[in-house]
C-alpha cells in the first residue's frame, strides 16, 4: 500500500487479536503515514467482523480490501480508480497471479484471467473473483454486510452486492498477487 502511485488512500488495519508478530509489524509501519488507522481487537472476532468494521470505519468513496497474505502492483489503485471514474463503474476487479511461499521466497504459479464481467447469475456459476483484486464504490455497498460464517463470507457478500442489479466489470490488468496457502 505504501508503494502505491495513488496517494489519496486510507488504510484501516484491523488486528483480529493476533498472537504472532503482527502487532510488532503494524507498529513499525503505523507512524509512517497519517493515512493509517489501526484497530486492535481484544478478542478474535473473525474475518467477517473485521471487514465490516473496516467498512464502517472508512468514509472513502472507494473501498478495497487487501488480505495480509496478498499484494498489489504499485499502480493498482491509481489505474483501477481512474478506470472506474472514466467509465462510471461502481464495482471492478482485475486479473491476478497465484503464488506460494517456500523458504521465504515467492514462487509465482499462474496468471488467472477472469471473465470480463459478472452479474449475479454468472457469478454463482464462476466465483473466480478474489477480494484483494476488487474496488467497490461505497454507494453500492449500502447496508450490505459480510456474514459471520466459517468460510466463504466474501462469496456471500459479493452475491448480495450483485443481486441488487449491480454488475462487476474487469479492469483488464494483472495487478494483484494471491497467495495459495
Coordinates of N, CA, C and O in Angstrom, one line a residue:
X1 N 0.8 -1.2 0.0 CA 0.0 0.0 0.0 C 0.9 1.3 0.0 O 0.6 2.2 -0.7
X2 N 2.0 1.2 0.8 CA 2.9 2.4 0.8 C 3.5 2.7 -0.6 O 3.8 3.9 -0.9
X3 N 3.7 1.7 -1.4 CA 4.3 1.9 -2.7 C 3.3 2.4 -3.8 O 3.7 2.6 -4.9
X4 N 2.0 2.5 -3.5 CA 1.0 2.9 -4.5 C 1.4 4.3 -5.0 O 1.7 5.2 -4.3
X5 N 1.2 4.4 -6.4 CA 1.4 5.7 -7.0 C 0.2 6.6 -6.7 O 0.3 7.9 -6.7
X6 N -1.0 6.0 -6.4 CA -2.2 6.8 -6.0 C -2.0 7.1 -4.5 O -1.8 6.2 -3.7
X7 N -2.0 8.3 -4.1 CA -1.6 8.7 -2.7 C -2.8 9.1 -1.9 O -2.6 9.3 -0.7
X8 N -4.0 9.2 -2.4 CA -5.1 9.5 -1.6 C -5.8 8.3 -1.0 O -7.0 8.2 -1.2
X9 N -5.1 7.5 -0.4 CA -5.6 6.3 0.2 C -5.7 6.4 1.7 O -4.9 7.2 2.3
X10 N -6.5 5.6 2.3 CA -6.6 5.5 3.8 C -6.5 4.0 4.1 O -7.3 3.2 3.4
X11 N -5.7 3.6 4.9 CA -5.5 2.2 5.3 C -6.1 1.9 6.6 O -5.7 2.5 7.6
X12 N -7.0 1.0 6.7 CA -7.6 0.5 8.0 C -7.1 -0.9 8.3 O -7.4 -1.8 7.6
X13 N -6.2 -1.0 9.3 CA -5.7 -2.3 9.7 C -6.5 -2.8 10.9 O -6.5 -2.1 11.9
X14 N -7.2 -3.9 10.7 CA -7.9 -4.5 11.8 C -7.1 -5.7 12.3 O -7.0 -6.7 11.6
X15 N -6.5 -5.6 13.5 CA -5.8 -6.7 14.0 C -6.8 -7.5 14.9 O -7.2 -7.1 15.9
X16 N -7.0 -8.7 14.4 CA -8.1 -9.6 15.0 C -7.5 -10.4 16.2 O -7.6 -11.6 16.2
X17 N -6.9 -9.6 17.1 CA -6.3 -10.2 18.3 C -5.2 -11.3 17.9 O -5.2 -12.4 18.4
X18 N -4.4 -10.8 17.0 CA -3.3 -11.8 16.5 C -2.4 -12.2 17.7 O -2.2 -11.5 18.7
X19 N -1.9 -13.4 17.5 CA -1.0 -14.0 18.5 C 0.4 -14.2 18.0 O 1.2 -14.9 18.5
X20 N 0.7 -13.6 16.8 CA 2.1 -13.8 16.2 C 2.8 -12.4 16.3 O 2.5 -11.6 17.2
X21 N 3.6 -12.1 15.3 CA 4.4 -10.9 15.3 C 3.6 -9.7 14.6 O 4.2 -8.7 14.4
X22 N 2.3 -9.9 14.3 CA 1.6 -8.9 13.6 C 1.6 -7.5 14.3 O 1.8 -6.5 13.6
X23 N 1.4 -7.5 15.6 CA 1.4 -6.2 16.3 C 2.7 -5.4 16.2 O 2.7 -4.2 15.9
X24 N 3.8 -6.2 16.3 CA 5.1 -5.5 16.1 C 5.3 -5.0 14.7 O 5.8 -3.9 14.5
X25 N 4.9 -5.7 13.7 CA 5.0 -5.3 12.3 C 4.1 -4.1 12.1 O 4.5 -3.1 11.5
X26 N 2.9 -4.1 12.6 CA 1.9 -3.0 12.4 C 2.5 -1.7 13.1 O 2.5 -0.6 12.5
X27 N 3.1 -1.9 14.3 CA 3.7 -0.7 15.0 C 4.8 -0.1 14.2 O 5.0 1.1 14.2
X28 N 5.6 -0.9 13.5 CA 6.7 -0.4 12.7 C 6.3 0.4 11.5 O 7.0 1.2 11.0
X29 N 5.0 0.2 11.1 CA 4.5 0.9 9.9 C 3.6 2.1 10.2 O 3.5 3.0 9.5
X30 N 2.9 2.0 11.3 CA 1.8 2.9 11.6 C 2.2 4.4 11.7 O 1.3 5.2 11.4
X31 N 3.4 4.7 12.0 CA 3.8 6.1 12.2 C 4.4 6.6 10.9 O 4.8 7.8 10.8
X32 N 4.4 5.8 9.8 CA 4.9 6.3 8.5 C 4.0 7.1 7.7 O 4.4 7.8 6.8
X33 N 2.7 7.2 8.1 CA 1.7 7.9 7.4 C 0.5 8.3 8.3 O 0.1 7.5 9.1
X34 N -0.1 9.4 8.0 CA -1.3 9.8 8.7 C -2.5 9.1 8.1 O -3.6 9.2 8.7
X35 N -2.3 8.4 7.0 CA -3.4 7.7 6.4 C -3.7 6.3 7.0 O -4.5 5.5 6.4
X36 N -2.9 5.9 8.0 CA -3.1 4.6 8.6 C -3.9 4.7 9.9 O -3.6 5.5 10.8
X37 N -4.9 3.8 10.0 CA -5.8 3.7 11.1 C -5.7 2.3 11.6 O -6.0 1.4 10.8
X38 N -5.3 2.1 12.8 CA -5.1 0.7 13.3 C -6.2 0.5 14.4 O -6.3 1.3 15.3
X39 N -6.8 -0.6 14.3 CA -7.8 -1.1 15.4 C -7.4 -2.4 15.9 O -7.3 -3.4 15.1
X40 N -7.0 -2.5 17.2 CA -6.7 -3.7 17.8 C -7.9 -4.3 18.5 O -8.4 -3.6 19.4
X41 N -8.3 -5.5 18.2 CA -9.4 -6.1 18.8 C -8.9 -6.9 20.1 O -7.9 -7.5 20.0
X42 N -9.7 -6.8 21.1 CA -9.3 -7.5 22.4 C -9.6 -9.0 22.3 O -9.1 -9.8 23.1
X43 N -10.5 -9.4 21.4 CA -10.9 -10.8 21.2 C -11.0 -11.1 19.8 O -11.4 -10.2 19.0
X44 N -10.7 -12.3 19.4 CA -10.8 -12.7 18.0 C -12.2 -12.7 17.5 O -13.0 -13.4 18.1
X45 N -12.6 -11.9 16.5 CA -13.9 -11.8 16.1 C -14.2 -12.4 14.7 O -15.3 -12.5 14.2
X46 N -13.1 -12.8 14.0 CA -13.3 -13.4 12.7 C -13.2 -12.4 11.5 O -13.4 -11.2 11.7
X47 N -13.0 -12.9 10.3 CA -12.8 -12.1 9.1 C -14.0 -11.2 8.8 O -13.9 -10.1 8.4
X48 N -15.2 -11.8 8.9 CA -16.4 -11.0 8.6 C -16.6 -9.8 9.4 O -16.8 -8.7 8.9
X49 N -16.4 -9.9 10.7 CA -16.5 -8.8 11.7 C -15.4 -7.7 11.3 O -15.7 -6.5 11.2
X50 N -14.2 -8.2 11.0 CA -13.1 -7.2 10.7 C -13.4 -6.5 9.4 O -13.2 -5.3 9.3
X51 N -13.9 -7.2 8.4 CA -14.2 -6.5 7.1 C -15.3 -5.5 7.3 O -15.3 -4.3 6.8
X52 N -16.4 -5.9 8.1 CA -17.5 -4.9 8.4 C -17.0 -3.7 9.2 O -17.4 -2.6 8.9
X53 N -16.1 -3.9 10.1 CA -15.6 -2.8 10.9 C -14.8 -1.9 10.0 O -14.8 -0.7 10.2
X54 N -14.0 -2.4 9.1 CA -13.2 -1.6 8.2 C -14.1 -0.7 7.3 O -13.9 0.4 7.1
X55 N -15.2 -1.3 6.8 CA -16.2 -0.5 6.0 C -16.8 0.6 6.9 O -16.9 1.7 6.4
X56 N -17.2 0.2 8.1 CA -17.9 1.2 9.0 C -16.9 2.3 9.4 O -17.3 3.5 9.5
X57 N -15.6 2.0 9.5 CA -14.7 3.0 9.9 C -14.3 3.9 8.8 O -13.8 5.1 9.1
X58 N -14.4 3.5 7.6 CA -14.0 4.3 6.4 C -15.1 5.2 5.9 O -16.3 4.9 6.0
X59 N -14.7 6.4 5.4 CA -15.6 7.3 4.8 C -15.2 7.6 3.4 O -15.7 8.5 2.7
X60 N -14.4 6.7 2.8 CA -13.9 6.9 1.5 C -14.9 6.6 0.4 O -15.8 5.7 0.7
X61 N -14.8 7.1 -0.7 CA -15.7 6.9 -1.8 C -15.5 5.4 -2.4 O -16.5 4.8 -2.8
X62 N -14.3 5.0 -2.4 CA -14.0 3.7 -2.9 C -13.5 2.8 -1.7 O -12.7 3.2 -0.9
X63 N -13.9 1.5 -1.8 CA -13.5 0.5 -0.8 C -12.8 -0.6 -1.5 O -13.2 -1.1 -2.5
X64 N -11.6 -1.0 -0.9 CA -10.9 -2.1 -1.4 C -10.3 -2.9 -0.2 O -10.2 -2.3 0.9
X65 N -10.1 -4.1 -0.4 CA -9.6 -5.0 0.6 C -8.2 -5.6 0.2 O -8.1 -5.9 -1.0
X66 N -7.3 -5.7 1.1 CA -6.1 -6.4 0.8 C -5.8 -7.3 2.0 O -5.6 -6.9 3.1
X67 N -5.9 -8.6 1.7 CA -5.6 -9.6 2.8 C -4.2 -9.6 3.1 O -3.3 -9.3 2.2
X68 N -3.8 -10.0 4.3 CA -2.4 -9.8 4.7 C -1.4 -10.7 4.0 O -0.2 -10.4 4.0
X69 N -1.9 -11.7 3.3 CA -1.0 -12.6 2.5 C -1.0 -12.3 1.0 O -0.4 -13.0 0.2
X70 N -1.7 -11.3 0.6 CA -1.8 -10.9 -0.8 C -1.0 -9.6 -1.0 O -0.7 -8.9 0.0
X71 N -0.7 -9.2 -2.3 CA -0.1 -7.9 -2.5 C -0.5 -7.4 -3.9 O -1.0 -8.1 -4.7
X72 N -0.3 -6.1 -4.1 CA -0.7 -5.4 -5.3 C 0.5 -4.9 -6.1 O 1.6 -4.6 -5.5
X73 N 0.3 -4.6 -7.4 CA 1.3 -3.8 -8.1 C 1.2 -2.4 -7.6 O 0.2 -2.0 -7.0
X74 N 2.3 -1.6 -7.8 CA 2.2 -0.2 -7.2 C 1.3 0.7 -7.9 O 1.1 1.8 -7.4
X75 N 0.8 0.4 -9.1 CA -0.1 1.2 -9.8 C -1.6 0.8 -9.7 O -2.5 1.4 -10.4
X76 N -1.9 -0.2 -9.0 CA -3.2 -0.8 -8.9 C -4.3 0.3 -8.6 O -5.3 0.4 -9.4
X77 N -4.2 0.9 -7.5 CA -5.2 1.9 -7.1 C -5.4 3.0 -8.1 O -6.5 3.4 -8.5
X78 N -4.3 3.6 -8.5 CA -4.3 4.7 -9.5 C -5.0 4.3 -10.8 O -6.0 5.0 -11.2
X79 N -4.6 3.2 -11.4 CA -5.2 2.9 -12.7 C -6.6 2.3 -12.6 O -7.4 2.6 -13.4
X80 N -6.9 1.6 -11.5 CA -8.2 1.0 -11.4 C -9.2 2.0 -11.0 O -10.4 2.1 -11.6
X81 N -8.9 3.0 -10.2 CA -9.8 4.1 -9.8 C -10.0 5.0 -11.0 O -11.1 5.4 -11.3
X82 N -9.0 5.3 -11.8 CA -9.1 6.1 -13.0 C -10.1 5.4 -13.9 O -11.0 6.1 -14.5
X83 N -9.9 4.1 -14.1 CA -10.9 3.3 -15.0 C -12.3 3.4 -14.5 O -13.2 3.6 -15.3
X84 N -12.5 3.3 -13.2 CA -13.8 3.4 -12.6 C -14.4 4.8 -12.9 O -15.6 4.9 -13.2
X85 N -13.7 5.8 -12.6 CA -14.2 7.2 -12.8 C -14.5 7.5 -14.3 O -15.5 8.0 -14.6
X86 N -13.6 7.1 -15.2 CA -13.7 7.3 -16.6 C -15.0 6.7 -17.2 O -15.7 7.3 -18.0
X87 N -15.2 5.5 -16.8 CA -16.4 4.7 -17.4 C -17.5 4.6 -16.4 O -18.5 3.9 -16.7
X88 N -17.5 5.3 -15.3 CA -18.6 5.3 -14.3 C -18.9 3.9 -13.8 O -20.1 3.6 -13.6
X89 N -17.9 3.1 -13.5 CA -18.1 1.8 -13.0 C -18.1 1.9 -11.4 O -17.4 2.7 -10.9
X90 N -19.0 1.0 -10.8 CA -19.1 1.1 -9.3 C -18.5 -0.2 -8.7 O -18.3 -0.2 -7.5
X91 N -18.1 -1.2 -9.5 CA -17.6 -2.4 -8.9 C -16.6 -3.0 -10.0 O -17.0 -3.4 -11.1
X92 N -15.3 -3.0 -9.7 CA -14.3 -3.5 -10.6 C -13.4 -4.5 -9.9 O -13.3 -4.6 -8.7
X93 N -12.7 -5.3 -10.7 CA -11.7 -6.3 -10.3 C -10.7 -6.4 -11.4 O -10.8 -5.9 -12.5
X94 N -9.7 -7.2 -11.1 CA -8.6 -7.4 -12.1 C -8.2 -8.9 -12.2 O -8.7 -9.7 -11.4
X95 N -7.4 -9.2 -13.2 CA -6.8 -10.5 -13.3 C -5.8 -10.6 -12.1 O -5.5 -9.6 -11.5
X96 N -5.3 -11.8 -11.9 CA -4.3 -11.9 -10.8 C -3.4 -13.1 -11.0 O -3.7 -13.9 -11.9
X97 N -2.3 -13.1 -10.2 CA -1.4 -14.2 -10.3 C -1.3 -14.9 -9.0 O -1.2 -14.3 -7.9
X98 N -1.4 -16.2 -9.0 CA -1.2 -17.0 -7.8 C 0.2 -17.2 -7.5 O 1.1 -17.3 -8.4
X99 N 0.5 -17.4 -6.2 CA 1.9 -17.7 -5.8 C 1.9 -18.5 -4.5 O 0.9 -18.5 -3.8
X100 N 3.0 -19.2 -4.2 CA 3.2 -19.9 -2.9 C 4.5 -19.3 -2.3 O 5.3 -18.7 -3.0
X101 N 4.7 -19.6 -1.1 CA 5.9 -19.1 -0.4 C 6.6 -20.4 0.1 O 6.0 -21.2 0.8
X102 N 7.9 -20.5 -0.3 CA 8.7 -21.6 0.2 C 10.0 -21.1 0.6 O 10.7 -20.3 -0.2
X103 N 10.4 -21.4 1.8 CA 11.7 -20.8 2.3 C 11.8 -19.3 2.2 O 12.8 -18.8 1.8
X104 N 10.7 -18.6 2.5 CA 10.6 -17.1 2.4 C 10.8 -16.6 1.0 O 11.0 -15.4 0.8
X105 N 10.6 -17.4 0.0 CA 10.7 -17.0 -1.4 C 9.3 -17.1 -2.0 O 8.6 -18.2 -1.9
X106 N 8.9 -16.1 -2.8 CA 7.6 -16.2 -3.5 C 7.9 -17.0 -4.8 O 8.7 -16.6 -5.6
X107 N 7.1 -18.0 -5.0 CA 7.1 -18.8 -6.3 C 5.8 -18.5 -7.0 O 4.7 -19.0 -6.6
X108 N 5.9 -17.8 -8.1 CA 4.7 -17.4 -8.9 C 4.2 -18.6 -9.7 O 5.0 -19.3 -10.4
X109 N 2.9 -18.9 -9.6 CA 2.4 -20.1 -10.3 C 1.8 -19.7 -11.6 O 2.4 -20.0 -12.7
X110 N 0.6 -19.2 -11.7 CA 0.0 -18.9 -13.0 C -0.9 -17.6 -12.9 O -1.4 -17.3 -11.8
X111 N -1.0 -17.0 -14.0 CA -1.9 -15.8 -14.2 C -3.3 -16.3 -14.4 O -3.5 -17.2 -15.2
X112 N -4.2 -15.8 -13.6 CA -5.6 -16.2 -13.7 C -6.3 -15.0 -14.5 O -6.3 -13.9 -14.1
X113 N -6.9 -15.4 -15.6 CA -7.6 -14.5 -16.4 C -9.1 -14.7 -16.1 O -9.7 -15.7 -16.4
X114 N -9.7 -13.7 -15.5 CA -11.1 -13.8 -15.0 C -12.0 -13.2 -16.1 O -11.6 -12.5 -17.0
X115 N -13.3 -13.6 -16.1 CA -14.2 -13.1 -17.1 C -14.3 -11.6 -17.1 O -14.0 -10.9 -16.1
X116 N -14.8 -11.0 -18.3 CA -14.8 -9.6 -18.4 C -15.8 -8.9 -17.5 O -15.7 -7.7 -17.2
X117 N -16.9 -9.6 -17.2 CA -17.8 -9.0 -16.2 C -18.6 -10.1 -15.5 O -18.7 -11.2 -16.0
X118 N -19.2 -9.7 -14.4 CA -20.1 -10.6 -13.7 C -21.4 -9.9 -13.3 O -21.3 -8.7 -12.9
X119 N -22.5 -10.6 -13.5 CA -23.7 -10.3 -12.8 C -24.0 -11.4 -11.8 O -23.2 -12.3 -11.7
X120 N -25.1 -11.3 -11.1 CA -25.3 -12.3 -10.1 C -25.4 -13.8 -10.7 O -24.7 -14.7 -10.2
X121 N -26.1 -13.9 -11.8 CA -26.3 -15.3 -12.4 C -24.9 -15.9 -12.8 O -24.7 -17.0 -12.6
X122 N -24.1 -15.0 -13.4 CA -22.8 -15.5 -13.9 C -21.8 -15.8 -12.7 O -21.1 -16.8 -12.7
X123 N -21.9 -15.0 -11.7 CA -21.0 -15.1 -10.5 C -21.3 -16.4 -9.8 O -20.3 -17.1 -9.3
X124 N -22.5 -16.8 -9.6 CA -22.8 -18.0 -8.8 C -22.3 -19.3 -9.5 O -22.2 -20.3 -8.9
X125 N -22.1 -19.2 -10.8 CA -21.5 -20.3 -11.6 C -20.0 -20.3 -11.7 O -19.4 -21.2 -12.1
X126 N -19.4 -19.1 -11.5 CA -18.0 -18.9 -11.6 C -17.5 -17.8 -10.6 O -17.7 -16.6 -10.9
X127 N -17.1 -18.2 -9.5 CA -16.8 -17.2 -8.4 C -15.3 -16.8 -8.4 O -14.8 -16.6 -7.3
X128 N -14.6 -16.8 -9.5 CA -13.2 -16.5 -9.5 C -12.9 -15.0 -9.4 O -12.4 -14.4 -10.3
X129 N -13.3 -14.5 -8.3 CA -13.2 -13.0 -8.1 C -12.6 -12.7 -6.7 O -13.4 -12.6 -5.7
X130 N -11.3 -12.7 -6.5 CA -10.7 -12.6 -5.2 C -10.9 -11.2 -4.6 O -10.9 -10.2 -5.3
X131 N -11.1 -11.1 -3.3 CA -11.4 -9.8 -2.6 C -10.3 -8.8 -2.9 O -10.6 -7.6 -3.1
X132 N -9.1 -9.2 -2.9 CA -7.9 -8.3 -3.0 C -7.8 -7.7 -4.3 O -7.0 -6.8 -4.5
X133 N -8.5 -8.2 -5.3 CA -8.5 -7.6 -6.7 C -9.6 -6.5 -6.9 O -9.5 -5.8 -7.8
X134 N -10.5 -6.5 -6.0 CA -11.7 -5.6 -6.2 C -11.6 -4.2 -5.6 O -10.9 -4.0 -4.7
X135 N -12.3 -3.3 -6.3 CA -12.6 -2.0 -5.7 C -14.1 -1.8 -5.9 O -14.6 -2.0 -7.0
X136 N -14.8 -1.3 -4.9 CA -16.2 -1.1 -4.9 C -16.5 0.3 -4.5 O -15.9 0.8 -3.5
X137 N -17.4 0.9 -5.2 CA -17.8 2.3 -4.8 C -18.7 2.1 -3.6 O -19.6 1.3 -3.6
X138 N -18.5 2.9 -2.5 CA -19.3 2.9 -1.3 C -20.8 2.9 -1.6 O -21.6 2.3 -0.9
X139 N -21.2 3.7 -2.6 CA -22.6 3.9 -2.9 C -23.4 2.6 -3.1 O -24.6 2.5 -2.9
X140 N -22.7 1.5 -3.6 CA -23.4 0.3 -3.9 C -23.3 -0.7 -2.7 O -24.0 -1.7 -2.7
X141 N -22.5 -0.4 -1.7 CA -22.4 -1.3 -0.6 C -23.6 -1.1 0.3 O -24.2 -2.1 0.8
X142 N -24.1 0.1 0.5 CA -25.2 0.4 1.4 C -25.1 -0.3 2.7 O -24.1 -0.2 3.4
X143 N -26.1 -1.1 3.1 CA -26.1 -1.8 4.3 C -25.7 -3.2 4.2 O -25.8 -4.0 5.2
X144 N -25.1 -3.6 3.1 CA -24.7 -5.0 2.9 C -23.5 -5.3 3.8 O -22.6 -4.4 3.9
X145 N -23.6 -6.4 4.5 CA -22.5 -6.8 5.4 C -22.0 -8.2 5.1 O -22.7 -9.0 4.5
X146 N -20.8 -8.4 5.5 CA -20.2 -9.8 5.5 C -20.9 -10.6 6.6 O -21.1 -10.1 7.7
X147 N -21.3 -11.8 6.2 CA -22.0 -12.6 7.2 C -20.9 -13.4 8.0 O -19.9 -13.8 7.4
X148 N -21.3 -13.7 9.2 CA -20.3 -14.4 10.1 C -20.6 -15.9 9.9 O -21.4 -16.5 10.4
X149 N -19.7 -16.4 8.9 CA -19.7 -17.9 8.6 C -18.3 -18.3 8.6 O -17.4 -17.5 8.6
X150 N -18.1 -19.6 8.7 CA -16.7 -20.2 8.9 C -15.9 -20.0 7.6 O -14.7 -19.7 7.6
X151 N -16.5 -20.1 6.4 CA -15.9 -19.9 5.2 C -16.8 -19.2 4.2 O -18.0 -19.1 4.4
X152 N -16.2 -18.6 3.2 CA -16.9 -18.0 2.0 C -17.7 -16.8 2.4 O -18.7 -16.4 1.7
X153 N -17.3 -16.0 3.5 CA -18.0 -14.8 3.8 C -17.9 -13.8 2.6 O -18.9 -13.1 2.4
X154 N -16.8 -13.8 1.9 CA -16.7 -12.9 0.8 C -17.6 -13.3 -0.4 O -18.1 -12.4 -1.1
X155 N -17.8 -14.6 -0.6 CA -18.7 -15.0 -1.7 C -20.1 -14.5 -1.4 O -20.7 -14.0 -2.3
X156 N -20.6 -14.7 -0.2 CA -21.9 -14.2 0.1 C -22.1 -12.7 0.0 O -23.1 -12.2 -0.5
X157 N -21.0 -12.0 0.4 CA -21.0 -10.5 0.3 C -21.2 -10.1 -1.2 O -22.0 -9.3 -1.6
X158 N -20.3 -10.7 -2.0 CA -20.4 -10.4 -3.5 C -21.7 -10.8 -4.1 O -22.2 -10.0 -4.9
X159 N -22.3 -11.9 -3.6 CA -23.6 -12.3 -4.1 C -24.7 -11.2 -3.8 O -25.5 -10.8 -4.6
X160 N -24.6 -10.7 -2.6 CA -25.6 -9.7 -2.1 C -25.4 -8.4 -3.0 O -26.4 -7.8 -3.4
X161 N -24.2 -8.0 -3.2 CA -23.9 -6.8 -4.0 C -24.5 -7.0 -5.4 O -25.1 -6.1 -6.0
X162 N -24.1 -8.1 -6.0 CA -24.5 -8.4 -7.4 C -26.0 -8.6 -7.5 O -26.6 -8.3 -8.6
X163 N -26.7 -9.1 -6.5 CA -28.1 -9.4 -6.6 C -28.9 -8.1 -6.7 O -30.0 -8.1 -7.2
X164 N -28.3 -7.0 -6.3 CA -29.0 -5.7 -6.3 C -28.9 -5.0 -7.7 O -28.8 -3.8 -7.8
X165 N -28.9 -5.8 -8.7 CA -28.8 -5.3 -10.1 C -27.5 -4.6 -10.4 O -27.4 -3.7 -11.3
X166 N -26.5 -4.9 -9.7 CA -25.1 -4.4 -9.9 C -24.4 -5.4 -10.8 O -24.7 -6.6 -10.8
X167 N -23.4 -4.9 -11.5 CA -22.5 -5.7 -12.3 C -21.1 -5.4 -11.9 O -20.8 -4.2 -11.6
X168 N -20.2 -6.3 -12.0 CA -18.8 -6.1 -11.7 C -18.1 -6.2 -13.1 O -18.4 -7.1 -13.9
X169 N -17.2 -5.3 -13.3 CA -16.5 -5.2 -14.6 C -15.0 -5.3 -14.4 O -14.4 -4.7 -13.4
X170 N -14.4 -6.1 -15.3 CA -12.9 -6.3 -15.1 C -12.2 -5.1 -15.7 O -12.4 -4.6 -16.8
X171 N -11.2 -4.6 -14.8 CA -10.2 -3.7 -15.3 C -9.1 -4.6 -15.8 O -8.5 -5.4 -15.0
X172 N -8.8 -4.6 -17.1 CA -8.0 -5.7 -17.7 C -6.5 -5.5 -17.5 O -5.8 -5.3 -18.4
X173 N -6.1 -5.6 -16.2 CA -4.7 -5.6 -15.9 C -4.5 -6.7 -14.8 O -5.5 -7.1 -14.1
X174 N -3.3 -7.1 -14.7 CA -3.0 -8.1 -13.7 C -2.3 -7.4 -12.6 O -1.1 -7.1 -12.6
X175 N -3.0 -6.9 -11.6 CA -2.5 -6.0 -10.6 C -2.6 -6.6 -9.1 O -2.4 -5.9 -8.2
X176 N -2.8 -7.9 -9.0 CA -3.0 -8.5 -7.7 C -2.3 -9.9 -7.7 O -2.3 -10.6 -8.7
X177 N -1.7 -10.2 -6.6 CA -1.0 -11.5 -6.4 C -1.6 -12.2 -5.2 O -1.6 -11.6 -4.1
X178 N -2.1 -13.4 -5.4 CA -2.9 -14.1 -4.5 C -2.2 -15.3 -4.0 O -1.8 -16.2 -4.7
X179 N -1.9 -15.3 -2.6 CA -1.2 -16.4 -2.1 C -2.0 -17.6 -1.8 O -3.1 -17.5 -1.2
X180 N -1.6 -18.8 -2.4 CA -2.2 -20.1 -2.1 C -1.6 -20.6 -0.9 O -0.3 -20.8 -0.8
X181 N -2.4 -20.9 0.1 CA -1.8 -21.5 1.4 C -2.6 -22.7 1.8 O -3.6 -23.0 1.3

